[in-house]
PDB file of C-alpha atoms in Angstrom:
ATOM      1  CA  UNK A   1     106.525  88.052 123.652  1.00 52.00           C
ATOM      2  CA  UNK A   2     103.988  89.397 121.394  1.00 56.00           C
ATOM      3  CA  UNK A   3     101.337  91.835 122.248  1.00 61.00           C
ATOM      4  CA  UNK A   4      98.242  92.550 119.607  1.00 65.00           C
ATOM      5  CA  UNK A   5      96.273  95.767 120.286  1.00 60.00           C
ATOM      6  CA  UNK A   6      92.899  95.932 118.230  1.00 60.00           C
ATOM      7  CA  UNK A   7      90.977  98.914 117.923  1.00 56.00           C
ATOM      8  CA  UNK A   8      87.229  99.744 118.306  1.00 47.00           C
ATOM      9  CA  UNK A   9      86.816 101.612 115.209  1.00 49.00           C
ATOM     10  CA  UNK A  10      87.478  98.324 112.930  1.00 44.00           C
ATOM     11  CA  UNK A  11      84.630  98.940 110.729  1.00 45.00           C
ATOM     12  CA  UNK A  12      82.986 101.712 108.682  1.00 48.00           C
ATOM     13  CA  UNK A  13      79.822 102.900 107.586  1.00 46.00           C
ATOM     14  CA  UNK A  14      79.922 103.222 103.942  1.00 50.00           C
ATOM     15  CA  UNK A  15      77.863 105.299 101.286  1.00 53.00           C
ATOM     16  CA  UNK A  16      74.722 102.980 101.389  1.00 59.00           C
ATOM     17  CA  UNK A  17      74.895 102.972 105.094  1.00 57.00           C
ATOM     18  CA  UNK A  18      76.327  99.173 105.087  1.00 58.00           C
ATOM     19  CA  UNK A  19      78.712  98.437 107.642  1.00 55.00           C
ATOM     20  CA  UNK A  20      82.290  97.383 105.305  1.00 65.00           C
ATOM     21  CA  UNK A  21      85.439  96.215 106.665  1.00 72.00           C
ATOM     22  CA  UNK A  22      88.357  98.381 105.487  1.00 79.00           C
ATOM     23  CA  UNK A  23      91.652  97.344 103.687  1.00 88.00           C
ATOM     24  CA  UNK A  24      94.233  97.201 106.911  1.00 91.00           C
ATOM     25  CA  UNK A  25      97.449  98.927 105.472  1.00 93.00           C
ATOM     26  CA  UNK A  26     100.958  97.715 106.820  1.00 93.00           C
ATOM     27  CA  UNK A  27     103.798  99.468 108.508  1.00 93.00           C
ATOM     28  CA  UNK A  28     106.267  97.043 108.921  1.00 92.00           C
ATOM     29  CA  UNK A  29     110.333  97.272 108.520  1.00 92.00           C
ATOM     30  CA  UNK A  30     110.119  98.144 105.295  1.00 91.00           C
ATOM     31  CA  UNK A  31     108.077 101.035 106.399  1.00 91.00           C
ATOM     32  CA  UNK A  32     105.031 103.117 104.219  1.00 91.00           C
ATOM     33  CA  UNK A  33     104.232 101.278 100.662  1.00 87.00           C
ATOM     34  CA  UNK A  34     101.457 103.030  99.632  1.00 86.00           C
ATOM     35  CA  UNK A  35     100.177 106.259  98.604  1.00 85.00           C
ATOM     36  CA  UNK A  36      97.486 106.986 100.475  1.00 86.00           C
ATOM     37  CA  UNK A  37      96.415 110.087  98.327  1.00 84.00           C
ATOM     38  CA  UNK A  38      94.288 107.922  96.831  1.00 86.00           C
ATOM     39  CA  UNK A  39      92.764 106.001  99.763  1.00 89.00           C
ATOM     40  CA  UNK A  40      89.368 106.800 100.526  1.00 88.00           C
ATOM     41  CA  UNK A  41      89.235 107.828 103.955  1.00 90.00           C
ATOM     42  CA  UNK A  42      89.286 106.766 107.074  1.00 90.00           C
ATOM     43  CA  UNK A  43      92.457 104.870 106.425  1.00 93.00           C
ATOM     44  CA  UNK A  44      93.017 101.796 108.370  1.00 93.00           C
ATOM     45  CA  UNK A  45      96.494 101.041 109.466  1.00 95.00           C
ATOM     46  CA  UNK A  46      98.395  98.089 111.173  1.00 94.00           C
ATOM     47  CA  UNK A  47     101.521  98.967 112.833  1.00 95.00           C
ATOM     48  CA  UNK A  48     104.294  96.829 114.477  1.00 94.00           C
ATOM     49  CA  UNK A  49     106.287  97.921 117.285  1.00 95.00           C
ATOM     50  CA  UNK A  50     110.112  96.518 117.689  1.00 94.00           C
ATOM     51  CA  UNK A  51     111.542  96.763 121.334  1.00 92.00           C
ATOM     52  CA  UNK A  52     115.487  95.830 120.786  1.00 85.00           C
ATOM     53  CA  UNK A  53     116.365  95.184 124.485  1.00 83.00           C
ATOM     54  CA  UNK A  54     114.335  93.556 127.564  1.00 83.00           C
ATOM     55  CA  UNK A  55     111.862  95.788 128.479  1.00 84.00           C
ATOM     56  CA  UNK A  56     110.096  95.231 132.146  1.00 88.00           C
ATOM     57  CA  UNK A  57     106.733  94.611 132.383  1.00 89.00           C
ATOM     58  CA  UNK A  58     105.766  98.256 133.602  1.00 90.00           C
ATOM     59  CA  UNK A  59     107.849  99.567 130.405  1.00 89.00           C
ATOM     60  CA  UNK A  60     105.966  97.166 128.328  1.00 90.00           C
ATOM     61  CA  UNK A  61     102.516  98.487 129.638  1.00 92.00           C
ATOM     62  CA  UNK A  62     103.389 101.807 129.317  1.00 93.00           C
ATOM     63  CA  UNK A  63     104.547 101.196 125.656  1.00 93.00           C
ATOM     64  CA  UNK A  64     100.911 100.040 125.268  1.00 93.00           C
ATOM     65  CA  UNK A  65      99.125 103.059 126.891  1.00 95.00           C
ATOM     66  CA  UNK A  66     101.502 105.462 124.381  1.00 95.00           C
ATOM     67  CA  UNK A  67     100.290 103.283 121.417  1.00 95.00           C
ATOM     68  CA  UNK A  68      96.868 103.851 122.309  1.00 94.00           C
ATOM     69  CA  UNK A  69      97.389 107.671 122.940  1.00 96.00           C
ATOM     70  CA  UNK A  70      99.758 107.843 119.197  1.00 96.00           C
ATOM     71  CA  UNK A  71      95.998 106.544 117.636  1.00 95.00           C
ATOM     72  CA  UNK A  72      93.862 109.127 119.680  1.00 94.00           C
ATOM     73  CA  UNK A  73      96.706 111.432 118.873  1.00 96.00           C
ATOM     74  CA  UNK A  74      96.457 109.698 115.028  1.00 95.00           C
ATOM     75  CA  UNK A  75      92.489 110.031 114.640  1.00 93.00           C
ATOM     76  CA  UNK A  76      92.125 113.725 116.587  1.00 94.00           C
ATOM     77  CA  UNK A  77      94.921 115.185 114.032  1.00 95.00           C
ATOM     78  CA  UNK A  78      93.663 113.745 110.799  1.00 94.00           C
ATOM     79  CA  UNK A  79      89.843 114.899 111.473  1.00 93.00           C
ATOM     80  CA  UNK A  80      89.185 111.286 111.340  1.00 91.00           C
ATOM     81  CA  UNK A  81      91.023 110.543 107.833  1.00 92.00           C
ATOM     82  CA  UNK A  82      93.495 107.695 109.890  1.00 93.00           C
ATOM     83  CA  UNK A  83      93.794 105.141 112.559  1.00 93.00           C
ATOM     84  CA  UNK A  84      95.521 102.429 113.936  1.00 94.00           C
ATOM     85  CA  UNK A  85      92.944  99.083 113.407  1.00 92.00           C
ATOM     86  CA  UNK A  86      95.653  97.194 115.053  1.00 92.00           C
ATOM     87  CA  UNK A  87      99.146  97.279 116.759  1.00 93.00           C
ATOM     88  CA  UNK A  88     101.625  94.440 117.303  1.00 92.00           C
ATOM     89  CA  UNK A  89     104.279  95.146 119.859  1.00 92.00           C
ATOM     90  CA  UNK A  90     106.838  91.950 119.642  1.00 89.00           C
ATOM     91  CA  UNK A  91     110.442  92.290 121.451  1.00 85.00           C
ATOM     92  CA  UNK A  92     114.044  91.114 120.529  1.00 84.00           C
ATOM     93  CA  UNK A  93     113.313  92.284 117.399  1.00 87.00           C
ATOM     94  CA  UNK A  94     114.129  95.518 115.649  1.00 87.00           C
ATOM     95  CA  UNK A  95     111.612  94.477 112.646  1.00 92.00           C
ATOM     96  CA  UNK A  96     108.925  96.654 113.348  1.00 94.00           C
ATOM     97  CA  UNK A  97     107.934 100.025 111.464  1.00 95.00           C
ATOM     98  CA  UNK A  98     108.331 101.699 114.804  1.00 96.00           C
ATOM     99  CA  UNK A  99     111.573 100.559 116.777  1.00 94.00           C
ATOM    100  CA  UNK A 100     111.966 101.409 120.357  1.00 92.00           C
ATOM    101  CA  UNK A 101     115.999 101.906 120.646  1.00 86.00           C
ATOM    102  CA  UNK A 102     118.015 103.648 123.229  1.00 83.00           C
ATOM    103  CA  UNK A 103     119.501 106.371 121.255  1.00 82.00           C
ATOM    104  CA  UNK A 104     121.728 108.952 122.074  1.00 80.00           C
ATOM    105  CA  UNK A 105     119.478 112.263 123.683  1.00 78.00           C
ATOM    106  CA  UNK A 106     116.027 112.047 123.982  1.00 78.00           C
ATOM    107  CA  UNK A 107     113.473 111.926 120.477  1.00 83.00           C
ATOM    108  CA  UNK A 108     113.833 109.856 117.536  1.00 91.00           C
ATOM    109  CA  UNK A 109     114.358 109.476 114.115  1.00 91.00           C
ATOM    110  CA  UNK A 110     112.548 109.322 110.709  1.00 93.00           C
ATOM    111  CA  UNK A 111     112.849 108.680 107.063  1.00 89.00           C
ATOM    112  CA  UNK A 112     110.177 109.704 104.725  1.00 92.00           C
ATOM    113  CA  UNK A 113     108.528 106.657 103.815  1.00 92.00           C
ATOM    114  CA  UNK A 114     110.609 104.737 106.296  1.00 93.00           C
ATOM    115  CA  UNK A 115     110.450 103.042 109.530  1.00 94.00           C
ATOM    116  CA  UNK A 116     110.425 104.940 112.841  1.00 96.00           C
ATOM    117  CA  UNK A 117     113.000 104.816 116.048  1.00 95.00           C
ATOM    118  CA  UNK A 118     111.903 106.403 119.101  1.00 95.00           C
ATOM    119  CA  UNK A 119     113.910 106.543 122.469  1.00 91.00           C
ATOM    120  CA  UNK A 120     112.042 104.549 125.002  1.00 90.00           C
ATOM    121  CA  UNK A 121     113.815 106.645 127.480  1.00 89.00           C
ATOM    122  CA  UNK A 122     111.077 109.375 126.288  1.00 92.00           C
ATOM    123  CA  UNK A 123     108.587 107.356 129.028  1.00 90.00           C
ATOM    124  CA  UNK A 124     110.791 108.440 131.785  1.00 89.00           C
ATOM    125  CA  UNK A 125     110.035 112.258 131.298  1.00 90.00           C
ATOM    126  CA  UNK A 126     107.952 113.872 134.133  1.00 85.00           C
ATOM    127  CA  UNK A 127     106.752 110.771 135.710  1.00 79.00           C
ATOM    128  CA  UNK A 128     104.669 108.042 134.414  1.00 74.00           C
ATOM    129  CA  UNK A 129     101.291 109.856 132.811  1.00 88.00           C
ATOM    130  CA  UNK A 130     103.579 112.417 131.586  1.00 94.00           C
ATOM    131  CA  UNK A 131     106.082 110.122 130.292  1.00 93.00           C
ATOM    132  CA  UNK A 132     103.363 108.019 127.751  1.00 95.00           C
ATOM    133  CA  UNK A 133     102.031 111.338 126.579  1.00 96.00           C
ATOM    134  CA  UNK A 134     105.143 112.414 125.081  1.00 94.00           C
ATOM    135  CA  UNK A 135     106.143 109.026 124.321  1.00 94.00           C
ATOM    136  CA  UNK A 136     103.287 109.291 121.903  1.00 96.00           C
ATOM    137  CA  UNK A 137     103.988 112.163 121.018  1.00 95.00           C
ATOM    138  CA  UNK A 138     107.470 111.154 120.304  1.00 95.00           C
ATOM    139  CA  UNK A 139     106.135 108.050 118.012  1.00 96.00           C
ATOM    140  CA  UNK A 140     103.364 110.812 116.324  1.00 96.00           C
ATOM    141  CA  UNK A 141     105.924 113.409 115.403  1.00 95.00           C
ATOM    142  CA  UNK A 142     108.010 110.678 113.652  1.00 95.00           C
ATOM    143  CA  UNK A 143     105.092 109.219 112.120  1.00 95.00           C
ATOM    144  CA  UNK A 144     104.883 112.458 110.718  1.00 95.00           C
ATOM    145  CA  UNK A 145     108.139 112.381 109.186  1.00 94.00           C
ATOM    146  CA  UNK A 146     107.815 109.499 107.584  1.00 95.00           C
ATOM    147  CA  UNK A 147     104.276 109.234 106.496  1.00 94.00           C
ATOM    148  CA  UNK A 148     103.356 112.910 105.289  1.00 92.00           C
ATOM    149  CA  UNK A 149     107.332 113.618 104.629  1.00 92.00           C
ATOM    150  CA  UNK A 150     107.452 116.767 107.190  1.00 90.00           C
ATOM    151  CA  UNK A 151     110.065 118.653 108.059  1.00 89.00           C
ATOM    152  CA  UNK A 152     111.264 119.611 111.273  1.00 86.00           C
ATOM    153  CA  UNK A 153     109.762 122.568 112.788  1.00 75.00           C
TER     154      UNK A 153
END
């Protein structure tokens, strides 16, 4: 299976009021390879998502709706300096910047500059709506980690 997700905000007015395509940056498996310091803003990204098990076809849409929140989630907490221009979800695969594996506990884990693993079990939590919002939220705090190279609170 393989899922792509492309976002409405795939182009950009630039400084003579042209519409430009931005550069799409990669998180993959090998996880953040550039330094975005120097990226004139808004930065476009392209993430993949890696489920490691069979996921049903409710868990797979709801894994789409958290995606979709992470770039609201993504755009709203950057002022507007990042987004997702695309998302691929693929399964049977845990090459994907963020990996959906059953961990031990609930959350996830993060390297700075590495991929992401969030615990799909994060989209049982307080019923369905609740479940994709911290889902998301699960899959923004890592980002967090591993992009900006936060700590925990």
């Amino acid at each position: 299976m393989l899922l792509v997700l492309t976002y409405l905000l795939s182009s950009c007015q630039g400084t003579e009021g042209k519409i430009t395509q931005p550069q799409v940056y990669q998180l993959d498996h090998q996880g953040i390879r550039n330094d975005f310091t120097q990226v004139t803003p808004p930065v476009a990204l392209s993430m993949t998502v890696a489920i490691n098990y069979d996921m049903t076809d409710n868990e797979l849409e709801m894994v789409k709706k958290s995606v979709e929140r992470f770039n609201q989630l993504l755009w709203e907490n950057t002022c507007g300096n990042m987004y997702l221009a695309r998302a691929v979800i693929t399964d049977k695969t845990e090459e994907g910047y963020a990996q959906l594996k059953k961990l031990e506990g609930l959350g996830g884990q993060a390297r700075f500059s590495g991929p992401i693993m969030v615990n799909p079990d994060l989209l049982k939590v307080g019923g369905q709506g609740m479940g994709i919002r911290i889902f998301a939220a699960g899959i923004f705090h890592e980002f967090g980690h591993s992009m900006f190279h936060l700590e925990d609170e």
